[in-house]
């Protein structure tokens, strides 16, 4: 079953699960980053935000759709990146 065949509620759940899974993987990779956990996580979050923007463009997803999509995921990664950048700069 393709993602476009899922009901709206399940598509949003799929995006949330995908976000959580990717975030867990990024945290795992950041723990072994040579530049340190904080800087590594910031770099991975920034890269993920860019990738989500490109995927949203490629799939022609609407930025303010009723269900969650790559644009919402990009916004979450960008917000976490800004938060992590502030924490890394103050430590």
Short mmCIF file of C-alpha atoms in Angstrom, two decimals:
data_model
loop_
_atom_site.label_atom_id
_atom_site.label_comp_id
_atom_site.label_asym_id
_atom_site.label_seq_id
_atom_site.Cartn_x
_atom_site.Cartn_y
_atom_site.Cartn_z
CA UNK A 1 0.00 0.00 0.00
CA UNK A 2 1.46 3.36 -1.04
CA UNK A 3 1.53 6.36 1.31
CA UNK A 4 -0.91 8.23 -0.93
CA UNK A 5 -3.51 5.45 -0.36
CA UNK A 6 -3.43 5.84 3.43
CA UNK A 7 -6.13 7.84 5.22
CA UNK A 8 -5.10 11.33 6.40
CA UNK A 9 -4.70 10.31 10.04
CA UNK A 10 -2.41 7.42 9.20
CA UNK A 11 -0.24 9.60 6.95
CA UNK A 12 0.37 11.96 9.85
CA UNK A 13 1.21 9.04 12.13
CA UNK A 14 3.59 7.73 9.47
CA UNK A 15 5.39 11.10 9.41
CA UNK A 16 5.66 11.18 13.21
CA UNK A 17 7.07 7.64 13.32
CA UNK A 18 9.50 8.46 10.51
CA UNK A 19 10.60 11.62 12.36
CA UNK A 20 11.19 9.75 15.61
CA UNK A 21 13.08 6.95 13.90
CA UNK A 22 15.33 9.37 12.00
CA UNK A 23 15.95 11.43 15.12
CA UNK A 24 17.02 8.31 17.04
CA UNK A 25 19.43 7.39 14.24
CA UNK A 26 20.86 10.93 14.18
CA UNK A 27 21.41 10.88 17.94
CA UNK A 28 23.20 7.55 17.57
CA UNK A 29 25.50 8.91 14.87
CA UNK A 30 26.09 12.17 16.78
CA UNK A 31 27.34 10.21 19.79
CA UNK A 32 30.28 9.02 17.69
CA UNK A 33 30.95 12.32 15.87
CA UNK A 34 34.57 13.41 15.94
CA UNK A 35 33.61 17.06 16.53
CA UNK A 36 31.53 16.26 19.60
CA UNK A 37 27.93 15.29 20.21
CA UNK A 38 26.43 18.78 20.07
CA UNK A 39 28.15 19.95 16.90
CA UNK A 40 27.56 16.60 15.24
CA UNK A 41 23.85 16.68 16.08
CA UNK A 42 23.53 20.26 14.79
CA UNK A 43 25.13 19.23 11.48
CA UNK A 44 22.88 16.19 11.12
CA UNK A 45 19.73 18.17 11.97
CA UNK A 46 20.64 20.86 9.43
CA UNK A 47 21.31 18.22 6.77
CA UNK A 48 18.00 16.49 7.55
CA UNK A 49 16.09 19.77 7.25
CA UNK A 50 17.60 20.38 3.82
CA UNK A 51 16.87 16.84 2.65
CA UNK A 52 13.24 17.11 3.80
CA UNK A 53 12.89 20.38 1.89
CA UNK A 54 14.24 18.78 -1.28
CA UNK A 55 11.95 15.76 -0.89
CA UNK A 56 8.96 18.04 -0.26
CA UNK A 57 9.79 19.92 -3.45
CA UNK A 58 10.36 16.74 -5.45
CA UNK A 59 7.07 15.20 -4.29
CA UNK A 60 5.26 18.54 -4.80
CA UNK A 61 3.80 18.41 -1.31
CA UNK A 62 1.78 21.40 -0.14
CA UNK A 63 3.54 23.27 2.70
CA UNK A 64 0.34 23.87 4.69
CA UNK A 65 -1.53 20.63 3.99
CA UNK A 66 -4.12 19.19 6.37
CA UNK A 67 -1.92 16.17 7.11
CA UNK A 68 1.73 16.18 8.15
CA UNK A 69 4.31 15.91 5.38
CA UNK A 70 8.00 16.55 4.66
CA UNK A 71 7.55 20.33 5.10
CA UNK A 72 6.38 19.82 8.68
CA UNK A 73 9.25 17.43 9.28
CA UNK A 74 11.67 20.00 7.86
CA UNK A 75 10.29 22.64 10.22
CA UNK A 76 10.76 20.34 13.22
CA UNK A 77 14.36 19.57 12.23
CA UNK A 78 15.10 23.28 11.71
CA UNK A 79 13.62 24.14 15.13
CA UNK A 80 15.64 21.41 16.85
CA UNK A 81 18.73 22.58 14.95
CA UNK A 82 18.23 26.15 16.22
CA UNK A 83 17.69 24.88 19.78
CA UNK A 84 20.77 22.63 19.65
CA UNK A 85 22.85 25.46 18.16
CA UNK A 86 21.90 27.73 21.06
CA UNK A 87 22.75 25.02 23.59
CA UNK A 88 26.10 24.21 21.94
CA UNK A 89 27.11 27.89 21.76
CA UNK A 90 26.34 28.48 25.46
CA UNK A 91 28.27 25.47 26.72
#
